[in-house]
């Protein structure tokens, strides 16, 4: 039961060790914060009910209960509360559990008063930028700019909305073309950092030698070709969000530097001697299975656990039910307007076909198909004859099944796809898709890259990696 | 190597038990009254935790070690914090008899930290 009591400026501190209570309370007092101090879970709940503080500092372990239970109680009564979890070294897993349950941030003991005050100030800023009345989720079928109101996507929207309010690192996984960057942008847009920059960096598209400079920046003269100072992506994202796409492609040496950056919130540009403090939220993404990469030794385990705080899995288009038709119709209207063609929708046969296709390139592939249709045809309704032949190849002998046949084909296609992909990792599926695209284009990397809407360099790099792995 | 074994060095003394810079920063967070009260409270807390460790079973030892690692790290008692971390981790999985072996060095280091705190209190109050 949520209540409407206005939040108080008093910071509630729930910590059971008396000397730590004194130290934290003194730091708050010196910074001008009014604080209420409690030593047990029961006292913490009672003080929360009485004061309705907007910011709570909460110890993970209390003599009469866990911090998790206390936080759940607080958030169930006042979801806007910013709970900052205090934890000891070695309890990171529990802190991660707290973040997933809605904590705003966590502080690992020992921390100095500056870190404590910065966390409180972040929390207060987050409250200031938060909408005063929570939007009704039920009224919003989709989280813009996403299209689609399937159950699987509703779960994704809910997760994005929940995680946006905290400082937690978000790890987005999903096949290529499922909207990982859109999800990252949505997390940023709904967060208290929305007024800050959103900087996206594709770790797989930048040569290894340049990646450190791209992330952390460099000073003039620090290496051959460094003709001027360059601000890296991390510094450019100061006060906002840094999105690291294709994180599993990052070189192991740079992973070490990224880990240090995450631990200290400081960066040292290439050629610089002094580190610089920055305030950045990290969102990262990969189309691989990150744990497979850890097991294969390609991704640091400690970095994985540092980044994998709140995972979001973007579902493939083939599992999103009616979304494929909804997306297609919306995109068709937009593209028709752009191209000046009078398209009004998809015929039933095309709808049934779209529902049945495996869409290995997901929404990105659907966009390409529709663009092709809109550019080459005048409308008014998309028919099967307008679709690129490679899309419908293999559907049936005549290539023109009636809607009922197409629906049957949909049912039949699913198990075929399932059997082809069953037991495969994301990385293996990605390799299948790329190799299949190259086969269709007679080995042409640029043409396969165009179809899959990725950079040719990405495919060349992947081919090189696969060749190395196959050889080794 | 001693740190790797999680044992207190035989020659480890009061002067190395607490990082003085860290402790001073904490003690100077308020006025003299707060400093004195905080020193008293630290002594009381470490004594209370030492008692809990000596008389406790697995769960209680784990809880005491958890509290100890946070408190020790906060005042700059790094060696004690490391020993407490090890004991806390062991308390989750080890049997009581095995725990006893690891409690002894923790208790020893708590005494060293208490001595160091008492000395520090005497110095700043004189």
XYZ file of C-alpha atoms in Angstrom:
598
model
C 0.000 0.000 0.000
C 1.598 3.264 -1.111
C 0.897 6.418 0.781
C 0.917 10.084 -0.106
C 2.901 11.467 2.862
C 5.254 14.154 1.519
C 8.897 13.061 1.676
C 11.122 14.525 4.386
C 14.586 16.069 3.866
C 15.916 14.118 6.826
C 18.335 11.357 5.832
C 17.505 8.090 7.582
C 20.598 6.089 8.579
C 20.042 2.445 9.515
C 23.364 1.002 10.740
C 23.877 -1.315 13.690
C 27.511 -0.597 14.644
C 27.423 2.347 17.079
C 30.805 3.805 16.121
C 29.928 3.693 12.433
C 26.615 5.381 13.261
C 28.606 8.161 14.919
C 31.032 8.523 12.009
C 28.360 8.641 9.299
C 26.069 10.899 11.333
C 28.958 13.318 11.969
C 29.771 13.457 8.255
C 26.126 14.180 7.448
C 25.904 16.779 10.185
C 29.057 18.530 8.979
C 27.611 18.715 5.458
C 24.406 20.256 6.799
C 22.129 17.227 6.517
C 19.639 16.417 9.211
C 19.910 12.727 10.061
C 17.866 10.208 12.024
C 19.882 7.220 13.204
C 18.577 3.694 13.896
C 20.382 0.475 14.761
C 17.835 -2.228 13.970
C 15.500 -3.217 11.159
C 12.451 -2.661 13.370
C 13.558 0.823 14.398
C 14.413 1.590 10.786
C 10.908 0.675 9.606
C 9.307 2.675 12.416
C 11.437 5.757 11.676
C 10.672 5.387 7.974
C 6.925 5.332 8.674
C 7.232 8.387 10.892
C 9.553 10.495 8.712
C 9.075 9.289 5.125
C 12.668 10.235 4.234
C 13.466 10.575 0.543
C 17.008 9.223 1.072
C 17.894 6.233 3.250
C 21.355 4.898 4.087
C 20.833 1.247 4.869
C 23.275 -1.348 6.167
C 23.058 -4.738 4.490
C 23.031 -6.785 7.683
C 21.112 -5.806 10.774
C 20.743 -7.729 14.031
C 17.024 -8.393 13.570
C 16.723 -8.717 9.812
C 18.295 -8.069 6.435
C 18.660 -4.772 4.669
C 16.872 -6.340 1.699
C 13.691 -6.906 3.713
C 13.819 -3.388 5.129
C 14.329 -1.886 1.672
C 11.442 -3.886 0.208
C 9.222 -2.594 2.990
C 10.275 1.001 2.296
C 9.878 0.764 -1.481
C 6.489 -0.904 -1.192
C 5.269 2.065 0.865
C 7.150 4.820 -0.976
C 8.596 3.651 -4.323
C 10.295 7.012 -4.924
C 12.633 6.526 -1.934
C 16.329 6.437 -2.821
C 17.943 3.668 -0.785
C 21.740 3.740 -0.634
C 23.047 0.400 0.540
C 26.075 0.248 2.812
C 27.997 -2.982 2.565
C 31.296 -4.468 3.632
C 33.954 -5.718 1.238
C 33.135 -9.262 0.149
C 29.372 -8.790 0.144
C 29.119 -7.481 -3.407
C 26.753 -10.254 -4.476
C 24.275 -9.194 -1.831
C 24.674 -5.571 -2.860
C 23.936 -6.555 -6.454
C 20.804 -8.332 -5.243
C 19.812 -5.092 -3.515
C 20.366 -3.104 -6.714
C 18.178 -5.533 -8.622
C 15.506 -5.105 -5.973
C 15.494 -1.332 -6.429
C 18.380 0.175 -4.439
C 19.675 3.457 -5.823
C 23.374 2.870 -5.204
C 25.734 0.966 -2.952
C 28.746 2.048 -0.946
C 31.446 -0.444 0.003
C 33.101 0.062 3.399
C 35.466 1.724 3.889
C 34.340 4.885 2.140
C 35.284 8.455 2.951
C 32.861 11.240 3.768
C 33.207 12.720 0.265
C 31.977 9.467 -1.287
C 29.115 9.303 1.204
C 28.038 12.870 0.518
C 28.367 12.412 -3.255
C 26.035 9.397 -3.072
C 23.462 11.394 -1.119
C 23.726 14.336 -3.492
C 23.288 11.984 -6.486
C 20.199 10.533 -4.851
C 18.735 13.977 -4.194
C 19.431 15.066 -7.755
C 17.750 11.936 -9.003
C 14.673 12.837 -6.964
C 14.636 16.360 -8.378
C 14.682 15.078 -11.957
C 12.106 12.385 -11.362
C 8.552 12.980 -12.603
C 6.386 14.120 -9.687
C 3.608 11.664 -10.425
C 4.484 8.201 -11.588
C 3.184 7.496 -15.063
C 0.630 4.763 -15.366
C 2.364 1.860 -16.999
C -0.946 0.337 -17.989
C -1.710 3.382 -20.140
C 1.513 2.980 -22.099
C 1.486 -0.061 -24.369
C 5.075 0.572 -25.443
C 8.070 2.477 -24.201
C 8.959 4.956 -26.930
C 10.745 4.669 -29.296
C 10.102 0.923 -29.095
C 7.115 -0.404 -31.006
C 5.271 -3.486 -29.809
C 3.087 -4.398 -26.886
C 3.720 -8.142 -26.547
C 4.074 -9.607 -23.081
C 7.792 -10.256 -23.579
C 8.380 -6.606 -24.468
C 6.194 -5.346 -21.608
C 8.541 -7.184 -19.244
C 11.493 -5.441 -20.925
C 9.811 -2.018 -20.627
C 9.108 -2.640 -16.930
C 12.721 -3.594 -16.320
C 14.009 -0.505 -18.128
C 11.681 1.743 -16.122
C 12.754 0.145 -12.830
C 16.469 0.185 -13.485
C 16.479 3.733 -14.854
C 15.805 5.150 -11.389
C 18.943 3.631 -9.896
C 22.633 4.060 -10.656
C 23.041 0.341 -11.317
C 25.133 -0.799 -14.245
C 22.966 -2.357 -16.935
C 24.104 -5.268 -19.085
C 21.994 -5.719 -22.207
C 22.187 -8.929 -24.192
C 20.344 -10.003 -27.299
C 20.822 -10.938 -30.914
C 21.863 -8.340 -33.466
C 19.009 -6.040 -34.418
C 16.925 -6.555 -31.287
C 17.249 -2.954 -30.111
C 20.038 -3.049 -27.528
C 21.083 0.533 -28.187
C 17.457 1.695 -28.052
C 17.189 0.030 -24.651
C 20.363 1.780 -23.486
C 19.007 5.135 -24.674
C 15.720 4.475 -22.888
C 17.548 3.728 -19.625
C 19.386 7.034 -19.999
C 16.315 9.032 -20.984
C 14.282 7.791 -18.022
C 17.103 8.299 -15.512
C 18.067 11.306 -13.450
C 20.961 11.736 -15.890
C 18.679 12.424 -18.832
C 19.900 16.027 -18.909
C 23.480 14.776 -19.298
C 25.134 13.307 -22.380
C 24.502 9.826 -23.778
C 27.675 8.596 -25.428
C 27.658 5.330 -27.369
C 30.832 3.511 -28.331
C 30.970 0.324 -30.381
C 33.956 -1.576 -28.987
C 33.845 -3.978 -31.923
C 34.074 -1.318 -34.600
C 37.257 0.344 -33.382
C 40.719 -1.135 -33.941
C 42.209 -2.484 -30.723
C 45.113 -0.019 -30.877
C 42.782 2.969 -30.906
C 40.176 1.749 -28.444
C 41.948 2.915 -25.283
C 42.249 6.401 -26.705
C 38.604 6.343 -27.815
C 37.440 5.365 -24.319
C 39.835 7.300 -22.097
C 41.184 9.985 -24.443
C 44.798 10.981 -25.044
C 47.139 13.919 -24.762
C 48.845 15.520 -27.716
C 52.112 13.750 -28.550
C 51.352 10.694 -26.445
C 51.759 8.474 -29.514
C 52.460 8.862 -33.213
C 49.497 10.589 -34.783
C 48.214 12.162 -31.573
C 48.371 15.662 -33.012
C 46.045 17.188 -30.433
C 44.420 16.375 -27.106
C 41.398 14.128 -27.488
C 38.603 13.753 -25.015
C 37.632 10.097 -24.694
C 34.093 8.731 -24.570
C 34.239 8.291 -20.780
C 35.048 11.966 -20.188
C 32.505 13.044 -22.820
C 29.853 11.105 -20.897
C 30.670 12.850 -17.582
C 27.366 13.514 -15.823
C 25.534 11.177 -18.183
C 25.641 7.643 -19.518
C 28.369 5.763 -21.373
C 27.049 2.968 -23.582
C 29.673 0.365 -24.470
C 28.284 -1.774 -27.265
C 29.859 -5.110 -28.198
C 31.674 -5.072 -24.853
C 32.906 -8.661 -25.304
C 35.036 -7.463 -28.225
C 37.127 -5.334 -25.875
C 40.794 -6.222 -25.628
C 41.785 -7.899 -22.322
C 44.297 -5.174 -21.455
C 41.656 -2.515 -21.882
C 39.226 -4.586 -19.818
C 41.684 -4.215 -16.930
C 41.627 -0.434 -17.369
C 37.850 -0.399 -17.612
C 37.638 -2.369 -14.365
C 39.899 0.160 -12.636
C 37.745 2.960 -14.008
C 34.613 1.304 -12.623
C 36.239 0.803 -9.224
C 37.690 4.282 -8.847
C 35.510 6.455 -11.113
C 38.737 7.977 -12.422
C 40.253 7.986 -15.898
C 43.811 8.536 -17.025
C 44.009 9.600 -20.684
C 46.825 8.028 -22.717
C 49.941 10.074 -22.007
C 48.533 11.712 -18.868
C 50.087 11.248 -15.464
C 47.227 12.365 -13.251
C 43.882 10.603 -13.060
C 40.694 12.614 -13.412
C 37.494 11.929 -11.464
C 34.352 11.557 -13.554
C 30.749 10.650 -12.853
C 29.399 8.234 -15.436
C 26.781 5.529 -15.494
C 27.768 2.505 -17.563
C 25.384 0.592 -19.772
C 26.916 -2.135 -21.900
C 25.693 -4.632 -24.444
C 26.736 -7.692 -26.351
C 25.181 -10.141 -28.783
C 27.319 -12.915 -27.323
C 26.744 -14.979 -24.208
C 29.040 -13.087 -21.827
C 29.488 -16.071 -19.514
C 30.690 -18.174 -22.450
C 33.223 -15.439 -23.141
C 34.335 -15.525 -19.489
C 34.717 -19.311 -19.659
C 36.668 -19.009 -22.919
C 39.042 -16.541 -21.259
C 38.045 -13.689 -23.565
C 36.330 -11.631 -20.882
C 37.545 -10.924 -17.339
C 35.372 -12.579 -14.724
C 35.751 -9.732 -12.223
C 34.707 -7.216 -14.888
C 31.741 -9.405 -15.796
C 30.479 -9.392 -12.222
C 31.112 -5.661 -11.926
C 29.082 -4.943 -15.074
C 26.439 -7.655 -14.890
C 24.403 -5.936 -12.166
C 21.049 -5.635 -13.883
C 20.811 -7.813 -16.992
C 18.248 -7.049 -19.678
C 17.658 -9.634 -22.404
C 16.233 -8.177 -25.597
C 13.979 -10.858 -27.116
C 14.373 -11.840 -30.772
C 11.623 -10.629 -33.105
C 10.388 -14.181 -33.801
C 9.347 -14.565 -30.146
C 7.407 -11.300 -30.005
C 4.112 -12.518 -31.489
C 2.018 -9.761 -33.061
C 4.794 -7.180 -32.553
C 6.231 -7.989 -35.973
C 3.016 -6.840 -37.684
C 2.666 -3.795 -35.431
C 6.263 -2.771 -36.104
C 5.946 -3.402 -39.832
C 2.780 -1.301 -40.160
C 4.217 1.585 -38.175
C 7.497 1.565 -40.101
C 5.647 1.208 -43.387
C 3.634 4.349 -42.687
C 6.791 6.313 -41.776
C 8.761 5.107 -44.787
C 5.850 5.655 -47.179
C 5.650 9.245 -46.019
C 9.391 9.726 -46.445
C 9.371 8.230 -49.947
C 6.100 9.859 -51.010
C 4.434 6.500 -51.731
C 0.851 5.678 -50.754
C 1.123 2.518 -48.653
C -1.744 1.769 -46.298
C -0.752 -1.596 -44.785
C 0.133 -5.278 -45.256
C -2.201 -7.813 -46.765
C -3.163 -10.853 -44.686
C -0.805 -13.157 -46.535
C 2.183 -10.947 -45.775
C 1.121 -10.608 -42.148
C 0.967 -14.383 -41.791
C 4.326 -14.759 -43.514
C 5.932 -12.142 -41.293
C 4.657 -13.953 -38.207
C 6.214 -17.169 -39.466
C 9.673 -15.987 -40.505
C 12.687 -16.537 -38.230
C 14.029 -12.992 -38.763
C 17.676 -13.775 -37.986
C 18.482 -10.076 -38.396
C 15.510 -9.139 -36.201
C 14.007 -5.630 -36.454
C 16.971 -4.406 -38.462
C 16.212 -7.036 -41.119
C 12.520 -6.121 -41.085
C 13.444 -2.462 -41.645
C 15.590 -3.400 -44.647
C 12.829 -5.525 -46.140
C 10.262 -2.739 -45.778
C 12.620 -0.116 -47.148
C 13.173 -2.320 -50.164
C 9.392 -2.717 -50.627
C 8.598 0.970 -50.240
C 11.379 2.163 -52.530
C 10.569 -0.270 -55.344
C 6.755 -0.231 -55.196
C 3.950 2.314 -55.117
C 1.425 0.595 -52.862
C -1.220 0.754 -51.656
C -0.966 -2.623 -49.834
C 2.175 -4.718 -49.364
C 1.689 -8.044 -51.104
C 3.903 -11.078 -51.157
C 5.033 -10.327 -54.719
C 6.579 -7.071 -53.510
C 8.847 -8.810 -50.964
C 12.505 -9.516 -51.798
C 12.702 -13.028 -53.258
C 15.332 -14.195 -50.748
C 12.859 -13.528 -47.956
C 10.238 -15.887 -49.339
C 12.583 -18.442 -50.907
C 11.786 -21.924 -49.695
C 8.295 -21.093 -48.440
C 6.603 -23.303 -51.006
C 6.887 -24.366 -54.637
C 4.755 -21.591 -56.043
C 5.909 -19.044 -53.514
C 2.361 -17.802 -53.082
C 0.566 -19.715 -50.357
C -2.843 -18.500 -49.282
C -3.108 -17.002 -45.790
C -4.195 -20.310 -44.289
C -1.218 -22.066 -45.841
C 1.082 -19.355 -44.610
C -0.291 -19.775 -41.104
C 0.384 -23.502 -41.318
C 3.855 -22.739 -42.609
C 4.356 -20.507 -39.591
C 3.651 -23.405 -37.310
C 5.908 -25.667 -39.335
C 8.741 -23.167 -39.597
C 9.054 -22.694 -35.871
C 10.201 -26.225 -35.052
C 12.611 -26.137 -38.028
C 14.163 -22.982 -36.727
C 14.102 -24.343 -33.218
C 15.907 -27.485 -34.276
C 18.501 -25.440 -36.149
C 19.189 -23.206 -33.177
C 18.513 -25.540 -30.268
C 21.438 -25.821 -27.927
C 23.451 -23.170 -29.727
C 24.958 -20.168 -27.988
C 24.286 -16.640 -29.171
C 27.792 -16.492 -30.600
C 27.182 -19.660 -32.598
C 23.860 -18.346 -33.889
C 25.571 -15.111 -34.889
C 28.196 -17.083 -36.796
C 25.503 -19.125 -38.554
C 23.672 -15.968 -39.601
C 26.797 -14.267 -40.923
C 28.024 -17.344 -42.771
C 24.577 -17.852 -44.270
C 24.470 -14.223 -45.431
C 27.917 -14.590 -46.976
C 26.842 -17.774 -48.737
C 23.833 -15.944 -50.195
C 26.167 -13.237 -51.443
C 28.742 -15.677 -52.831
C 31.323 -14.818 -50.190
C 31.069 -11.049 -50.551
C 31.683 -9.490 -47.140
C 30.536 -5.979 -48.124
C 27.251 -7.277 -49.545
C 26.629 -9.538 -46.530
C 27.436 -6.614 -44.249
C 24.948 -4.422 -46.116
C 22.205 -7.011 -45.738
C 22.908 -7.484 -42.033
C 23.333 -3.732 -41.533
C 26.701 -4.031 -39.830
C 30.079 -2.595 -40.769
C 32.106 -4.751 -43.122
C 35.016 -4.374 -40.682
C 32.904 -6.113 -38.048
C 32.488 -9.144 -40.289
C 36.162 -9.163 -41.309
C 37.159 -9.050 -37.627
C 34.782 -11.848 -36.721
C 36.033 -14.000 -39.611
C 39.574 -13.468 -38.406
C 38.634 -14.432 -34.836
C 36.784 -17.530 -35.980
C 39.714 -18.571 -38.162
C 42.059 -18.168 -35.172
C 39.769 -20.139 -32.893
C 39.219 -22.871 -35.468
C 42.960 -23.147 -35.985
C 43.748 -23.164 -32.268
C 53.357 -14.117 2.686
C 51.940 -13.686 6.182
C 49.032 -11.769 4.708
C 48.439 -14.520 2.207
C 48.187 -17.016 5.012
C 45.797 -14.742 6.799
C 47.899 -14.800 9.963
C 49.059 -11.922 12.084
C 52.775 -11.407 11.690
C 54.581 -12.391 14.891
C 56.315 -9.056 15.063
C 53.292 -7.021 14.041
C 52.982 -4.203 16.500
C 50.546 -1.579 17.646
C 52.236 1.019 15.458
C 51.258 -0.875 12.286
C 47.840 -2.087 13.423
C 45.995 1.064 12.343
C 46.693 3.455 9.507
C 47.133 6.636 11.540
C 46.143 8.914 8.663
C 42.804 7.152 8.255
C 42.085 7.123 11.979
C 42.998 10.800 12.376
C 40.712 11.765 9.523
C 37.824 9.979 11.205
C 38.535 11.337 14.662
C 38.702 14.884 13.325
C 35.308 14.727 11.678
C 33.731 16.643 14.575
C 34.750 18.527 17.711
C 36.843 17.258 20.618
C 33.785 15.991 22.428
C 32.821 13.858 19.453
C 36.412 12.645 19.083
C 36.543 11.430 22.680
C 33.116 9.846 22.462
C 34.069 8.123 19.220
C 37.287 6.719 20.711
C 35.318 5.323 23.658
C 32.739 3.852 21.341
C 35.368 2.235 19.116
C 36.950 0.586 22.158
C 33.524 -0.606 23.303
C 32.610 -1.942 19.846
C 35.843 -3.885 19.361
C 35.492 -5.390 22.865
C 31.875 -6.354 22.166
C 32.817 -7.991 18.870
C 35.710 -9.859 20.519
C 33.256 -11.249 23.097
C 30.812 -12.286 20.380
C 33.576 -14.103 18.524
C 34.819 -15.979 21.563
C 31.459 -17.263 22.712
C 29.643 -17.717 19.439
C 28.580 -20.485 17.097
C 28.835 -20.400 13.297
C 26.064 -17.886 12.584
C 27.046 -15.561 15.371
C 30.715 -15.726 14.448
C 29.796 -14.939 10.854
C 27.733 -11.925 11.905
C 30.483 -10.681 14.233
C 33.143 -11.147 11.550
C 30.945 -9.277 9.057
C 30.588 -6.357 11.444
C 34.284 -6.467 12.270
C 35.474 -6.316 8.646
C 33.472 -3.149 7.986
C 34.480 -1.446 11.208
C 38.153 -2.389 10.974
C 38.402 -1.251 7.347
C 36.728 2.061 8.200
C 39.278 3.021 10.864
C 42.253 1.865 8.779
C 42.918 -1.420 10.644
C 43.691 -3.114 7.359
C 45.308 -6.277 8.729
C 42.363 -6.912 11.033
C 39.906 -6.198 8.226
C 41.617 -8.787 6.066
C 41.547 -11.404 8.836
C 37.878 -10.629 9.480
C 37.063 -11.025 5.785
C 38.653 -14.446 5.801
C 36.832 -15.488 8.967
C 33.530 -14.155 7.591
C 33.945 -16.181 4.410
C 34.873 -19.307 6.367
C 31.970 -18.912 8.797
C 29.576 -19.511 5.906
C 30.977 -22.908 5.096
C 33.326 -24.259 7.778
C 32.488 -26.387 10.807
C 32.891 -24.891 14.291
C 36.113 -26.755 15.077
C 37.761 -25.436 11.921
C 36.587 -21.921 12.687
C 38.309 -21.953 16.061
C 41.660 -22.209 14.310
C 40.984 -18.981 12.419
C 39.445 -17.144 15.346
C 42.670 -17.081 17.337
C 44.586 -14.750 14.991
C 41.513 -12.498 14.717
C 41.232 -12.265 18.501
C 44.954 -11.571 18.706
C 44.748 -8.789 16.156
C 41.700 -7.272 17.894
C 43.803 -7.017 21.059
C 46.555 -5.296 19.090
C 44.035 -2.851 17.605
C 42.512 -2.197 21.044
C 45.985 -1.452 22.439
C 46.678 0.833 19.536
C 43.369 2.655 20.000
C 43.960 3.029 23.745
C 47.421 4.425 23.078
C 46.008 6.813 20.504
C 43.299 7.907 22.966
C 45.916 8.560 25.646
C 48.012 10.582 23.234
C 45.255 12.826 21.899
C 43.724 13.408 25.321
C 46.969 14.306 27.046
